[in-house]
Amino acid sequence: MGSEEFNQALRDWINEQTGGLLEAQADGLSMDPETVMALASTIYYRAKWHSEFNEAGTEKGLFHLFSADGETVECDFMHKGGSNTYYWADQFGAVALSLEGSGKMWFLLPDDGMDG
């Protein structure tokens, strides 16, 4: 791991597995300690929600990038009502949505003023 040959093989695999959906993100990917979390956060996981989102509830909004200048990009946000339990912890909040079968996907949101 860490060689340019390995890094290129990793980028090629990600692009193949995601049908090129993450090509821009994979372009600069290398396996040094600073990119391990970037890799973990771009895994293409094929699963269905236990209770699907209604496409009509999708709305445009601003996504705040992890950057020093506070850059934002406009993207689509899925919305869902329901009675999910929201967990509060020191410096972040989290909610889990059920997947078909027995899995869950956790969403964590840092408190205002927290980095990353």
Tab-separated table of C-alpha atoms in Angstrom:
chain	number	residue	atom	x	y	z
A	1	MET	CA	0.000	0.000	0.000
A	2	GLY	CA	1.072	3.530	-0.642
A	3	SER	CA	2.862	2.898	-3.941
A	4	GLU	CA	1.665	4.798	-7.005
A	5	GLU	CA	0.848	1.461	-8.672
A	6	PHE	CA	-1.381	0.468	-5.744
A	7	ASN	CA	-3.006	3.898	-5.599
A	8	GLN	CA	-3.847	3.776	-9.324
A	9	ALA	CA	-5.280	0.256	-8.956
A	10	LEU	CA	-7.425	1.514	-6.070
A	11	ARG	CA	-8.699	4.488	-8.102
A	12	ASP	CA	-9.487	2.203	-11.056
A	13	TRP	CA	-11.369	-0.230	-8.786
A	14	ILE	CA	-13.450	2.565	-7.208
A	15	ASN	CA	-14.353	3.951	-10.637
A	16	GLU	CA	-15.300	0.501	-11.916
A	17	GLN	CA	-17.398	-0.394	-8.855
A	18	THR	CA	-19.303	2.911	-8.865
A	19	GLY	CA	-19.754	3.243	-12.622
A	20	GLY	CA	-17.612	6.392	-12.563
A	21	LEU	CA	-19.872	8.183	-10.049
A	22	LEU	CA	-16.904	9.008	-7.811
A	23	GLU	CA	-14.291	9.638	-10.503
A	24	ALA	CA	-13.544	13.204	-9.388
A	25	GLN	CA	-13.205	12.110	-5.750
A	26	ALA	CA	-11.030	9.100	-6.638
A	27	ASP	CA	-8.707	11.085	-8.909
A	28	GLY	CA	-6.385	12.305	-6.163
A	29	LEU	CA	-6.850	9.365	-3.800
A	30	SER	CA	-3.738	7.861	-2.244
A	31	MET	CA	-3.320	5.594	0.755
A	32	ASP	CA	-1.642	7.821	3.295
A	33	PRO	CA	-3.103	8.256	6.791
A	34	GLU	CA	-4.831	11.519	5.875
A	35	THR	CA	-6.988	9.887	3.204
A	36	VAL	CA	-8.164	6.798	5.064
A	37	MET	CA	-11.317	8.612	6.245
A	38	ALA	CA	-11.895	10.008	2.752
A	39	LEU	CA	-11.881	6.467	1.401
A	40	ALA	CA	-14.201	5.219	4.133
A	41	SER	CA	-16.678	8.019	3.442
A	42	THR	CA	-16.879	7.284	-0.302
A	43	ILE	CA	-17.625	3.583	-0.182
A	44	TYR	CA	-20.375	2.698	-2.625
A	45	TYR	CA	-22.757	0.572	-0.584
A	46	ARG	CA	-25.617	-1.129	-2.382
A	47	ALA	CA	-28.551	-1.417	-0.030
A	48	LYS	CA	-32.180	-0.346	0.068
A	49	TRP	CA	-33.823	1.703	2.773
A	50	HIS	CA	-36.313	-0.193	4.913
A	51	SER	CA	-38.708	2.714	4.333
A	52	GLU	CA	-37.837	4.443	1.063
A	53	PHE	CA	-37.569	8.205	0.610
A	54	ASN	CA	-40.267	9.872	-1.479
A	55	GLU	CA	-38.592	11.443	-4.518
A	56	ALA	CA	-41.056	14.353	-4.376
A	57	GLY	CA	-39.535	15.313	-1.014
A	58	THR	CA	-36.084	15.935	-2.516
A	59	GLU	CA	-35.068	19.599	-2.311
A	60	LYS	CA	-32.053	21.661	-3.357
A	61	GLY	CA	-29.894	22.985	-0.560
A	62	LEU	CA	-26.377	24.081	0.338
A	63	PHE	CA	-23.859	21.465	1.476
A	64	HIS	CA	-20.999	22.884	3.552
A	65	LEU	CA	-17.648	21.456	2.468
A	66	PHE	CA	-14.873	20.679	4.905
A	67	SER	CA	-12.675	23.624	3.913
A	68	ALA	CA	-11.051	26.572	5.626
A	69	ASP	CA	-12.953	29.110	3.525
A	70	GLY	CA	-16.421	27.721	4.326
A	71	GLU	CA	-17.125	26.757	0.711
A	72	THR	CA	-20.589	25.428	-0.124
A	73	VAL	CA	-22.045	23.569	-3.096
A	74	GLU	CA	-25.674	23.188	-4.097
A	75	CYS	CA	-26.953	19.615	-4.121
A	76	ASP	CA	-30.113	17.560	-3.715
A	77	PHE	CA	-31.188	16.653	-0.178
A	78	MET	CA	-33.581	13.818	0.577
A	79	HIS	CA	-36.122	14.538	3.319
A	80	LYS	CA	-38.028	12.071	5.436
A	81	GLY	CA	-40.484	12.446	8.258
A	82	GLY	CA	-41.072	9.865	10.895
A	83	SER	CA	-40.286	8.973	14.447
A	84	ASN	CA	-36.571	8.260	14.515
A	85	THR	CA	-34.551	8.569	17.683
A	86	TYR	CA	-31.951	11.329	17.495
A	87	TYR	CA	-28.896	10.765	19.691
A	88	TRP	CA	-27.039	13.679	21.263
A	89	ALA	CA	-23.430	13.252	22.310
A	90	ASP	CA	-20.583	15.549	23.265
A	91	GLN	CA	-19.896	17.656	20.137
A	92	PHE	CA	-22.243	15.851	17.700
A	93	GLY	CA	-25.694	14.427	17.067
A	94	ALA	CA	-26.632	11.229	15.204
A	95	VAL	CA	-29.570	9.326	13.767
A	96	ALA	CA	-29.770	5.821	12.285
A	97	LEU	CA	-32.042	4.821	9.412
A	98	SER	CA	-32.889	1.155	8.895
A	99	LEU	CA	-31.863	-0.710	5.767
A	100	GLU	CA	-33.624	-3.705	4.248
A	101	GLY	CA	-32.666	-6.758	6.248
A	102	SER	CA	-31.032	-5.946	9.549
A	103	GLY	CA	-28.597	-3.134	8.775
A	104	LYS	CA	-28.611	0.533	9.721
A	105	MET	CA	-26.900	3.590	8.305
A	106	TRP	CA	-25.767	6.173	10.820
A	107	PHE	CA	-25.668	9.887	10.033
A	108	LEU	CA	-23.505	12.050	12.294
A	109	LEU	CA	-23.611	15.835	12.377
A	110	PRO	CA	-20.995	17.828	14.293
A	111	ASP	CA	-22.241	20.612	16.531
A	112	ASP	CA	-21.958	24.186	15.242
A	113	GLY	CA	-18.387	25.390	15.500
A	114	MET	CA	-16.858	21.898	15.365
A	115	ASP	CA	-14.337	21.015	12.649
A	116	GLY	CA	-15.061	17.942	10.502
